[in-house]
Amino acid sequence: MSLSLIAFLVLVAAFAIGSFTKINAGLLATVAAFGVGTLLAGMSIKDVIGQFPAGLFFILVGATLLFAIVRINGTIDLLAYWAERLAGDRKILVPILMFLLTAALASAGAFTPAAIAIVAPVGLALGMRFGISTLAMGLVIVQGANAGAFSPVNPFGVLANKMLDGAGAADGSFKLYAYCFVFNAILAAIAYVLVQAIMKRRTAKAEARHQAGEAGDAHDGGAAATAGTSAPAPSGSGTALLTAPAHTAVAAASTTRTGPEKVAATPMRILTLVGIASLLVLTTVLGLDVGVASLVIATVLIVLDSGVQKPAVESMPWSAIILVTGIVTYVGMLEKMGALKELQEGIAGLGNSSLAALLTSYVVAIVSAFASTTGTLGVISPVVAPIAMDPLLTPIGVVTAIAISSSVVDVSPMSTSGALLMASAQPKDERMFFRALLLWAIAMIGVVPLLVWFVFVQLGLG
């Protein structure tokens, strides 16, 4: 067994342990980098430490600190309040606004699980008040997070842009973001329409069975037993997920809905929104480093309101930061010892970069359904560059296909985003939610990699 194979198996083991236990895979990968690097590859500890992604670390710290401040000072509540007021009684606007709100948060630099954790409770509650399937709303929210996930200031986007840099297409950052946004917007619309149609069909069947039961009761002289019934009883499990009758849900909503609770647009919240807009301008227009820009804006907000510093730092996703930097450190060690070069040569041995791009898309989709998408992108990044540099392919097309394939399965109940959706659902819906999310993730694994490979790689869009 070669040293490179052993090194890769250690990384797989770290992923597996991190997926099925509470141990952070990034922490395992960091420790393993020193063990494998020094004992097997003959590297010095200094060489292994040199693989730590300092630039990426500052980006993650800056972006997550800024987003924590946005959440703590109530700016998120203000955006949700504006969204609910804008929707009014227009049901169709609710999923659109929740999609855009989640996409905006992710575009501003929030980790997708963080954006989903904030919006999902609000969005699912609003959906139930408007008679919208909670599954449909949940899928829309996840796709909204994925739509904004590949902005230049989001951790997903940072990792994907490293692939573009490696392929010599650093100027394709905005195209990558735009393509991922549009694809996820279309997928969100399809998911919403499909699930709502299923709900409507099941509602019609439930009503038909109920009416048939009423007719039988009347024929048997049991009309008295049904005289007090004013709406069909839900069939089966009766959850709001898919089977709740639409008109019943709307009727219930009409009796329980109240106006949105007012959230004040305080000077601090307005300044925070200005800070987010400034971040996008500084990074996308002026080209300032994302980490530096985020830290500067976060520091300014802390100076203006020092009370947010402690809770913001404490609520930062340190576990996710350790995960990403640990995995990337290990991958750097693999590259230093030459293991990635062997893997790249193996892929090149396929003799077809287009086929290699398709296989890579399926690999990242399957792995991301059970493990961290950020970790998966960090691992696969060095492998993508030689595929994307093939003159017969477009770098932006290859990276876009792999980016979408890796993130579209985040709805899996085994992933953080899917688990957050389940946590936001009603307790009685958990089992059906789990099955529905798992089926959707399996469908995404089967269909999306092939679709995006055909559109972005074969057709060369980009």
XYZ file of C-alpha atoms in Angstrom, residues 28 31 70 101 117 153 166 174 190 195 202 223 247 289 377 411 458:
17
model
C -8.882 15.124 13.628
C -3.719 16.229 14.295
C -25.809 41.347 12.358
C -33.628 36.934 2.525
C -30.803 28.613 11.162
C -17.412 36.763 0.488
C -5.813 27.488 -9.821
C -18.989 36.937 -10.520
C -39.473 23.740 -9.194
C -44.399 19.954 -3.417
C -53.320 14.642 -1.426
C -75.862 11.634 9.901
C -58.296 25.326 2.648
C -9.450 41.042 0.786
C -14.715 21.640 -1.465
C -30.935 19.457 2.125
C -20.498 19.798 -22.313
